[in-house]
Every structure is written in C-alpha cells, then in structure tokens.
JSON list of C-alpha atoms and ligand atoms in Angstrom, two decimals:
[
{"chain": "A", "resi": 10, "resn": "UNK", "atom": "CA", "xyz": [5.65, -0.92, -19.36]},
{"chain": "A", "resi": 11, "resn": "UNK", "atom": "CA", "xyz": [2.26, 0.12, -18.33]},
{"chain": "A", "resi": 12, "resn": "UNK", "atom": "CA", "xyz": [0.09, -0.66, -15.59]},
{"chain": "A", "resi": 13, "resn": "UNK", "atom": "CA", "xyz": [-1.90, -3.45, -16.90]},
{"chain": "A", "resi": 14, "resn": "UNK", "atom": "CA", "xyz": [1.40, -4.95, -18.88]},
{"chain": "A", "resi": 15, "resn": "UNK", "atom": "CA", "xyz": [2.72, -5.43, -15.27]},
{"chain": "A", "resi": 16, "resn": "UNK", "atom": "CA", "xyz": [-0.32, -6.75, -13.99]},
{"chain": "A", "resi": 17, "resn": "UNK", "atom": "CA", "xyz": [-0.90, -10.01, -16.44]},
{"chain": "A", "resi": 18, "resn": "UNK", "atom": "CA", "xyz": [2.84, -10.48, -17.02]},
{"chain": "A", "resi": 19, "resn": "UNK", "atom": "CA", "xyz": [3.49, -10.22, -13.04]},
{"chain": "A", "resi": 20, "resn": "UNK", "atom": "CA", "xyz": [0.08, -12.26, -12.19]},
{"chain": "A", "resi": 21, "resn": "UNK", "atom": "CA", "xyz": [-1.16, -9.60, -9.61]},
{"chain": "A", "resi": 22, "resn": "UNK", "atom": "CA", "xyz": [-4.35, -10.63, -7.92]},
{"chain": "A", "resi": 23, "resn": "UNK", "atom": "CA", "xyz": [-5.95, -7.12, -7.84]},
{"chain": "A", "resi": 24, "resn": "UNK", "atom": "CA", "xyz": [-9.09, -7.95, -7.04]},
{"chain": "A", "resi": 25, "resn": "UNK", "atom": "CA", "xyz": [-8.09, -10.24, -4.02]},
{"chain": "A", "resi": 26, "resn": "UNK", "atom": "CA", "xyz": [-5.19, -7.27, -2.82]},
{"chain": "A", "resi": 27, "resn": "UNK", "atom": "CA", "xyz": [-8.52, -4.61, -2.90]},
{"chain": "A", "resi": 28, "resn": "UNK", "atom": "CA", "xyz": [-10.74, -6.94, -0.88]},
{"chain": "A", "resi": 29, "resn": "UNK", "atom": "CA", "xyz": [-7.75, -7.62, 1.53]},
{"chain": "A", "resi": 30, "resn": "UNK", "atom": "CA", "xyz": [-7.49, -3.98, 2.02]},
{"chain": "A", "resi": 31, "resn": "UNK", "atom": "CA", "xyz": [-10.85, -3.57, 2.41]},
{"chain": "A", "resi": 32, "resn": "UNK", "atom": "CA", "xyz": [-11.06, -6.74, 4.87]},
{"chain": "A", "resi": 33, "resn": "UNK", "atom": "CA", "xyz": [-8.01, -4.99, 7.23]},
{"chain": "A", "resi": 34, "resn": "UNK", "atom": "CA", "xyz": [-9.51, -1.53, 7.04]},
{"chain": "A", "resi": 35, "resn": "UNK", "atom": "CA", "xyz": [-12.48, -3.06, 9.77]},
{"chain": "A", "resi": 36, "resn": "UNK", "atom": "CA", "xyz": [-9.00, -3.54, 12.23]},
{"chain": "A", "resi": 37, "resn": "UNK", "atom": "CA", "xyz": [-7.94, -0.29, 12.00]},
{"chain": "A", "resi": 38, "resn": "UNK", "atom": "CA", "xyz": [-7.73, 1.69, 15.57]},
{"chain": "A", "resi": 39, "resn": "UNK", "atom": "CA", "xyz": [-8.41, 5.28, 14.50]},
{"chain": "A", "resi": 40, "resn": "UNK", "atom": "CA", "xyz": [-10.20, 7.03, 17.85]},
{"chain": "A", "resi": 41, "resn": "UNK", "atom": "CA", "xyz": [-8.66, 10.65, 17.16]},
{"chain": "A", "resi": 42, "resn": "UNK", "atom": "CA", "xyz": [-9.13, 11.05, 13.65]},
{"chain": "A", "resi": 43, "resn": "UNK", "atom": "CA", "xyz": [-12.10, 8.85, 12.73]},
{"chain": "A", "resi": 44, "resn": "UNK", "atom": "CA", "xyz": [-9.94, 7.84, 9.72]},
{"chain": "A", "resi": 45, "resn": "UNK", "atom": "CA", "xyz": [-9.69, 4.24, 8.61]},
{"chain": "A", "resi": 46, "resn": "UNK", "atom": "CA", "xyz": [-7.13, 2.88, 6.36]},
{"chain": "A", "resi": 47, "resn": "UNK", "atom": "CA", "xyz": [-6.72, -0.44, 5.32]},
{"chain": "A", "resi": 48, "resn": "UNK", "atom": "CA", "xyz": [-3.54, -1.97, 3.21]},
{"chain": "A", "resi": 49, "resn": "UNK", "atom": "CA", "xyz": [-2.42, -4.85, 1.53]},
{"chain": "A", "resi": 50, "resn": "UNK", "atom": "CA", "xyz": [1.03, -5.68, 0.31]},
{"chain": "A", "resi": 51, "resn": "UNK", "atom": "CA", "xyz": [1.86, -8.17, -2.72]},
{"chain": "A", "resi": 52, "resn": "UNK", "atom": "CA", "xyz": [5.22, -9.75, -1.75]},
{"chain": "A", "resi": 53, "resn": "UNK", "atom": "CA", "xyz": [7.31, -11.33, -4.84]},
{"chain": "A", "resi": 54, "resn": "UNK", "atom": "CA", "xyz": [6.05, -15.09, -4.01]},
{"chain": "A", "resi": 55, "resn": "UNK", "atom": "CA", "xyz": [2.68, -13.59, -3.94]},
{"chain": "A", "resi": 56, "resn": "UNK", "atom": "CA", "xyz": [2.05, -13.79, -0.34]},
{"chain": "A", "resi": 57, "resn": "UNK", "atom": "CA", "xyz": [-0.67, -11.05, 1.15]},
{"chain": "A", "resi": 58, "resn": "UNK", "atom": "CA", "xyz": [0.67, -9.13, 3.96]},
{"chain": "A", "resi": 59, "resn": "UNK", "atom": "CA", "xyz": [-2.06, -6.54, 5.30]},
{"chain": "A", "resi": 60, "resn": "UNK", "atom": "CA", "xyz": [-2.05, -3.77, 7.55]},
{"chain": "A", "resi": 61, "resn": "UNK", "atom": "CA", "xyz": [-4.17, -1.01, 9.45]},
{"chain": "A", "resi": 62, "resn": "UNK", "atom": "CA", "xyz": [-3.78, 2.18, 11.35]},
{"chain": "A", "resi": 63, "resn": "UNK", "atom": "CA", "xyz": [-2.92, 2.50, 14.31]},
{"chain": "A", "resi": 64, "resn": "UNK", "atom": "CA", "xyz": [-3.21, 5.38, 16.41]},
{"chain": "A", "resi": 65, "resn": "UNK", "atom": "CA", "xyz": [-2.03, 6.64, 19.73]},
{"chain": "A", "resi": 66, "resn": "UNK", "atom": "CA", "xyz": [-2.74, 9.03, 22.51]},
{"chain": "A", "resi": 67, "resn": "UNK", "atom": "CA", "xyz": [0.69, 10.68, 22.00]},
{"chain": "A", "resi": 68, "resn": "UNK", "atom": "CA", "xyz": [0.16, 11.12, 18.34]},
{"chain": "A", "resi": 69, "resn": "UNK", "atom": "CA", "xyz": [3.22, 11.04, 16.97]},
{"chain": "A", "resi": 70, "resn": "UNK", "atom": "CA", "xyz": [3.74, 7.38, 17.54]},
{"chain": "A", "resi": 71, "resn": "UNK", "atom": "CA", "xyz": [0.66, 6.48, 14.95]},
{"chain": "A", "resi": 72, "resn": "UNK", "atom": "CA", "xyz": [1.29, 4.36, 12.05]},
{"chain": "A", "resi": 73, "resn": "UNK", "atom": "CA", "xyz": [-0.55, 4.40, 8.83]},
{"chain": "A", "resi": 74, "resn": "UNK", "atom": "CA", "xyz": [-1.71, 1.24, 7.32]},
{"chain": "A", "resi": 75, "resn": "UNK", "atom": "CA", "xyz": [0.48, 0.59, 4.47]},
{"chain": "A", "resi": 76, "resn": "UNK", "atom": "CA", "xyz": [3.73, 0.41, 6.78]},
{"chain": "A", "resi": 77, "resn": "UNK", "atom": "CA", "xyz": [2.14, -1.74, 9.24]},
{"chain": "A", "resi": 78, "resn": "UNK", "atom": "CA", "xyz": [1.60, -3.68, 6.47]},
{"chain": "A", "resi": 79, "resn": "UNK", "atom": "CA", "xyz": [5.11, -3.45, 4.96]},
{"chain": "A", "resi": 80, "resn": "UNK", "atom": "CA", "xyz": [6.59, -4.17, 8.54]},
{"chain": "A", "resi": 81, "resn": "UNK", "atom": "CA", "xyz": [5.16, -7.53, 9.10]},
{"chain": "A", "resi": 82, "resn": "UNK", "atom": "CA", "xyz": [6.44, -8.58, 5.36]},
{"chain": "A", "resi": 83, "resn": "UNK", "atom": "CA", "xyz": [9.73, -7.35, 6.22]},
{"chain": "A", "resi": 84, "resn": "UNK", "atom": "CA", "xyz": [9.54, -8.70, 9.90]},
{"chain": "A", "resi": 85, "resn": "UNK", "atom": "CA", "xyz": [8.66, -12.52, 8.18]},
{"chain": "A", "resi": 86, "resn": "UNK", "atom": "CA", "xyz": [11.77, -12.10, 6.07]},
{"chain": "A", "resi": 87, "resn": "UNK", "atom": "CA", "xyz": [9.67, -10.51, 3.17]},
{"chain": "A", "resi": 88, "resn": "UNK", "atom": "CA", "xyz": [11.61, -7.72, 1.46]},
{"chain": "A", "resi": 89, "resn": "UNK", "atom": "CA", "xyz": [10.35, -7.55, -2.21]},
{"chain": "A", "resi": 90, "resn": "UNK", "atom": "CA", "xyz": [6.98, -6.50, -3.52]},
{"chain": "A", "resi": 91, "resn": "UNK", "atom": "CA", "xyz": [5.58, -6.00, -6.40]},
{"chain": "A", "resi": 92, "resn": "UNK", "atom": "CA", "xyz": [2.17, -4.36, -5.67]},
{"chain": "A", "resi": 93, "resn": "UNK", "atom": "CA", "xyz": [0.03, -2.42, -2.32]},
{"chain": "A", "resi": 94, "resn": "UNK", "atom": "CA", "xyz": [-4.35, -2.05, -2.35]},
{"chain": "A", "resi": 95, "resn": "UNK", "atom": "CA", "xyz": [-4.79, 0.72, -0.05]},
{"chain": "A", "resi": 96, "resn": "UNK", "atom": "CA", "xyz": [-8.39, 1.39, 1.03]},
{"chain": "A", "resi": 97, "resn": "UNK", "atom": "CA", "xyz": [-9.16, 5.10, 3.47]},
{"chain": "A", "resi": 98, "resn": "UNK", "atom": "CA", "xyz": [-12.15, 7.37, 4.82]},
{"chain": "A", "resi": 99, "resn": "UNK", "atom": "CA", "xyz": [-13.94, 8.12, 7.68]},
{"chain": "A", "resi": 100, "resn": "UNK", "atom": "CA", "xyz": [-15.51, 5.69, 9.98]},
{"chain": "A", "resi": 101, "resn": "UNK", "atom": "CA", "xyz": [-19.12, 4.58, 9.60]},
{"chain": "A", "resi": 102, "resn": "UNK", "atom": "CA", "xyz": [-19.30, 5.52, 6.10]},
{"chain": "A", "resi": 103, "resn": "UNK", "atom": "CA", "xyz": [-18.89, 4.47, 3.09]},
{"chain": "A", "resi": 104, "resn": "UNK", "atom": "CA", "xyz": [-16.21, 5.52, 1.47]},
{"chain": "A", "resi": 105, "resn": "UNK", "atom": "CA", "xyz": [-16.16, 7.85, -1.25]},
{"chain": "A", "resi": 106, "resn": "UNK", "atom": "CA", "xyz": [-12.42, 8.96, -1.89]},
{"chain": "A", "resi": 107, "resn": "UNK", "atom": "CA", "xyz": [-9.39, 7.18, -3.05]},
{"chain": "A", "resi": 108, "resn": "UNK", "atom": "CA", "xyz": [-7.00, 7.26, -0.52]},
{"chain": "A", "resi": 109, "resn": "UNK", "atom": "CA", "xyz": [-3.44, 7.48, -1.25]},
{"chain": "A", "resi": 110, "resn": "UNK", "atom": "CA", "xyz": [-0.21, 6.77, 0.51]},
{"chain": "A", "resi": 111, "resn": "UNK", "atom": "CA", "xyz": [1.34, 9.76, 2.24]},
{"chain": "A", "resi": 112, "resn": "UNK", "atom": "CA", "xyz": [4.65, 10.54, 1.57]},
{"chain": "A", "resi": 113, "resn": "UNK", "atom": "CA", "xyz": [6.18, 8.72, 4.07]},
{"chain": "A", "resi": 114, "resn": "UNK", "atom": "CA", "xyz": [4.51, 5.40, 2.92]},
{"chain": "A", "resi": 115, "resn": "UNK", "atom": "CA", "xyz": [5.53, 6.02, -0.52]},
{"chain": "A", "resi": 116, "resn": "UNK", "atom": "CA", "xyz": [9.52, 6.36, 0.30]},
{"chain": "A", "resi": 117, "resn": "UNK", "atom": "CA", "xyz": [8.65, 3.17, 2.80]},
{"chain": "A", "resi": 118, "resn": "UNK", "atom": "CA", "xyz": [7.63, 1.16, -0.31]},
{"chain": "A", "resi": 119, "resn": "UNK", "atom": "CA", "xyz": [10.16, 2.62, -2.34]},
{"chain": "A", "resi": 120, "resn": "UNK", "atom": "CA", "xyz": [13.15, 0.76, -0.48]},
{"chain": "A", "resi": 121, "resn": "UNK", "atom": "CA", "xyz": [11.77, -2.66, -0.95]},
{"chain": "A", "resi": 122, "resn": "UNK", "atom": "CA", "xyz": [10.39, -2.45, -4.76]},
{"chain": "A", "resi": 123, "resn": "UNK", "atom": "CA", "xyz": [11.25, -1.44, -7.97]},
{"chain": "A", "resi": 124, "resn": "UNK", "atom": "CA", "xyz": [9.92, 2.09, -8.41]},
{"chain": "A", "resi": 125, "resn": "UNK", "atom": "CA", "xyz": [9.35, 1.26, -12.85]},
{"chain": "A", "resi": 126, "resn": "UNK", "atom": "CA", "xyz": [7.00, -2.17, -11.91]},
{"chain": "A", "resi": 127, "resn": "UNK", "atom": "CA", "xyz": [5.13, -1.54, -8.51]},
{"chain": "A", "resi": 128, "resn": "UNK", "atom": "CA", "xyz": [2.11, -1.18, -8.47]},
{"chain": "A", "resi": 129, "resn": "UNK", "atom": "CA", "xyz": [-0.23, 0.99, -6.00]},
{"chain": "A", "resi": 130, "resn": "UNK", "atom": "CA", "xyz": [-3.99, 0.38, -6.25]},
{"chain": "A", "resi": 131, "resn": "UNK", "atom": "CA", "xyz": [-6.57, 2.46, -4.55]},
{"chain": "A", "resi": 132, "resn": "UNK", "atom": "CA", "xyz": [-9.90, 1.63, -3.78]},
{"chain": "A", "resi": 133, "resn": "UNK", "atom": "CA", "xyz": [-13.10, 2.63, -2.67]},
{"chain": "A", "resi": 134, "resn": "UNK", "atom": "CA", "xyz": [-14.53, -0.81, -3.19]},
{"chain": "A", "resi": 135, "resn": "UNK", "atom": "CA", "xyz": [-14.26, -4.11, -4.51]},
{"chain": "A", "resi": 136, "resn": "UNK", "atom": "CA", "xyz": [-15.55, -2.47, -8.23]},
{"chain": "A", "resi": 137, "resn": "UNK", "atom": "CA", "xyz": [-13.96, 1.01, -8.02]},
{"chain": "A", "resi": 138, "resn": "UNK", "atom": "CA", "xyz": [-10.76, 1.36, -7.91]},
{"chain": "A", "resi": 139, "resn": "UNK", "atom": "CA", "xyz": [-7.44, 3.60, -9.60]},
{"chain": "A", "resi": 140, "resn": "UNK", "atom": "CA", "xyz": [-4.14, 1.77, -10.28]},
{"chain": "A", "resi": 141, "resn": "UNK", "atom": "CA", "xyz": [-0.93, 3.54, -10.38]},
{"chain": "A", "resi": 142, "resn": "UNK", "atom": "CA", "xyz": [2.94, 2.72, -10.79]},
{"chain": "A", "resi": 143, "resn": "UNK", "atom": "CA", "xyz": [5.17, 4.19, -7.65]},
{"chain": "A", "resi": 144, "resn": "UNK", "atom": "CA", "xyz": [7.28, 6.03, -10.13]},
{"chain": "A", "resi": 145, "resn": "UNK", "atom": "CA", "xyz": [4.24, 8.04, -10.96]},
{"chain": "A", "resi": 146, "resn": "UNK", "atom": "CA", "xyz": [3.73, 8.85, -7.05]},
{"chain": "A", "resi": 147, "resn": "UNK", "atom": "CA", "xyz": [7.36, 9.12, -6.21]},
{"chain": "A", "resi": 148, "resn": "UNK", "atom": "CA", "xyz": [9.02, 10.54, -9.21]},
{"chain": "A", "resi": 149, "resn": "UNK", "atom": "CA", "xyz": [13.27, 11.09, -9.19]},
{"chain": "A", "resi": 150, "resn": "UNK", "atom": "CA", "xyz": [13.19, 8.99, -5.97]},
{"chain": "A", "resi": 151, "resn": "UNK", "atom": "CA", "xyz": [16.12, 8.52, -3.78]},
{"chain": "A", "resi": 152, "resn": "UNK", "atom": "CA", "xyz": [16.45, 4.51, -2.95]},
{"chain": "A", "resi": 153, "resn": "UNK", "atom": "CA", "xyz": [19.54, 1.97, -1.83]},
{"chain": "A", "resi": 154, "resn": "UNK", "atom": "CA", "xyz": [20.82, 2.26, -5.14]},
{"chain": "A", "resi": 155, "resn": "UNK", "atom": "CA", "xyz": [21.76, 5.81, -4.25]},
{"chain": "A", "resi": 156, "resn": "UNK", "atom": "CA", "xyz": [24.54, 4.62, -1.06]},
{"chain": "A", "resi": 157, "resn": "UNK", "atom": "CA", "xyz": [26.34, 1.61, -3.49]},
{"chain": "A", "resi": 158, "resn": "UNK", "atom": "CA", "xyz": [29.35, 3.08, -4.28]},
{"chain": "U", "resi": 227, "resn": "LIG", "atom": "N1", "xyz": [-3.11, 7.16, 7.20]},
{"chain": "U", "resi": 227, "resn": "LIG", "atom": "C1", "xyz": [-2.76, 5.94, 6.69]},
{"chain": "U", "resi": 227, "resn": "LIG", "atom": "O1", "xyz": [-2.99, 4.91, 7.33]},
{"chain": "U", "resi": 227, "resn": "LIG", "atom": "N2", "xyz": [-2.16, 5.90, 5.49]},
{"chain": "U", "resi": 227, "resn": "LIG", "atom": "C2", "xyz": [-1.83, 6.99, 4.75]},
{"chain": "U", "resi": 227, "resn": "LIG", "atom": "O2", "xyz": [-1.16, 6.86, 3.74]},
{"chain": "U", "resi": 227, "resn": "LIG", "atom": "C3", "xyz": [-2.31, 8.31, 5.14]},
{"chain": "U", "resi": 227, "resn": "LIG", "atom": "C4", "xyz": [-2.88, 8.40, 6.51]},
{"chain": "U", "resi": 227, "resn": "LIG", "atom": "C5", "xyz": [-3.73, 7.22, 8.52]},
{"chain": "U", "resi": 227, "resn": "LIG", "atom": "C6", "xyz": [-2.85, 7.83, 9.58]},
{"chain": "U", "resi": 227, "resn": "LIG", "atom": "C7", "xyz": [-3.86, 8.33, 10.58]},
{"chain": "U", "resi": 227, "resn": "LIG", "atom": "O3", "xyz": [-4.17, 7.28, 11.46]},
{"chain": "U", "resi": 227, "resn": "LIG", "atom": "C8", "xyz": [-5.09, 8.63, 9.75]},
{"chain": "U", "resi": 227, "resn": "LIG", "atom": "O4", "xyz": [-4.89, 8.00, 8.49]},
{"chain": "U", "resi": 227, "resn": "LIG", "atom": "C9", "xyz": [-5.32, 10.11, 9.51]},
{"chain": "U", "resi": 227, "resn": "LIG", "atom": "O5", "xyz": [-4.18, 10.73, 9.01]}
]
C-alpha cells in the first residue's frame, strides 16, 4: 500500500500531527546545539502524544524529540502507532530543512509499529511537508518478531 492508501483508509490527521509538531518544537530545550525538534506521535486510538528535545550539560543524556514523544505514549499504556510529524532546525529561524529521525528514533518507532503501514511525516510547516513509510527509512529492520521463537 502506498502512503496516501494508508492515510484515508487509516484516517491519519496529517495536518493536525504537523501542527502538533510544530506546536511542541517551541518546548524544546536545545542550549548546546541551537537545534529544535518537535514530534508528534499518532497512537492506534488516534490519541496525539508529542515530544521535544531535550538536552543536557553531560551530553550524552539528551533525548531527541520523537522518543520523548514515544515515551510518554508508552508510559500512558500506549504501545501502537500508526504515524510520527517530526518538525527540526535551528533556533530563531525559520525552518528550511526537513528533518528526519536519526537512527536511533527510527529503530525506537520500529518496536511499537508496523514497519509496511507507519507513517513518518516531515515538515517545515503547516503547508510543506514530505511523507514517508518507516520501511522506506528502516529497510530489512530487526523488530520483536525477530526473538519469538
Ligand atoms: N534531534 C532530535 O530531536 N531528533 C532527531 O531525530 C535528530 C536530532 C535533536 C537531538 C539534539 O538535541 C539536536 O537535535 C541536535 O542533534
């Protein structure tokens, strides 16, 4: 199935997950990179879970904005999705690339959808934005599947 197949049979608000992204990007806590992401997860009830960056002193302990996202769904008992808006660029201006998820993010979103049907949008605003399926960003992935024996 293709993107836009999934979309009307699946009833994904898209333009309401890219303004959500857009709307959580203004949270996100970004002093050493000057970097703002915003996300915004479509659960299978079609609940809106979003998410920002945050950043730390020490680094290493800095989440991106699609797996704070993800970890409030899954902390509220969420654990299927069918679709993520993810909105990134530097502070203050207005932003002029599409962002993806890094890799991490992607394998993060891999364990709680199905790889075939989710769908990851990215915008630069409410008007321009890319849509793409995770299978396309994630090909041959390794998922739970992979441990039932
Ligand atoms: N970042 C995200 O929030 N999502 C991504 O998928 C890529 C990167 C954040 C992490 C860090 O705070 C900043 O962007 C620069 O890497």
């Amino acid at each position: 199935m293709n993107v836009n197949t999934i979309i009307e049979k699946e009833d994904i608000p898209v333009q309401e997950l890219v303004r959500s992204a857009l709307e959580a990007r203004k949270k996100a806590y970004a002093p050493y990179s000057g970097y703002m992401v915003g996300a915004a997860v479509l659960t299978n009830e079609l609940r809106i879970y979003t998410g920002c960056n945050i950043e730390n002193a020490s680094y290493s302990p800095s989440i991106c904005a699609e797996r704070t996202a993800v970890s409030k769904a899954v902390s509220e008992g969420k654990r299927k999705f069918k679709a993520i808006a993810v909105a990134g660029g530097p502070k203050g201006e207005e932003i002029s690339q599409y962002a993806y998820p890094c890799g991490v993010c992607r394998q993060v979103l891999r364990e709680f959808a199905d790889p075939d049907e989710f769908i990851v949008i990215v915008a630069r605003s409410g008007r321009d934005f890319k849509m793409h399926l995770l299978k396309e960003l994630l090909p041959e992935s390794f998922g739970p599947d992979n441990l039932k024996t």
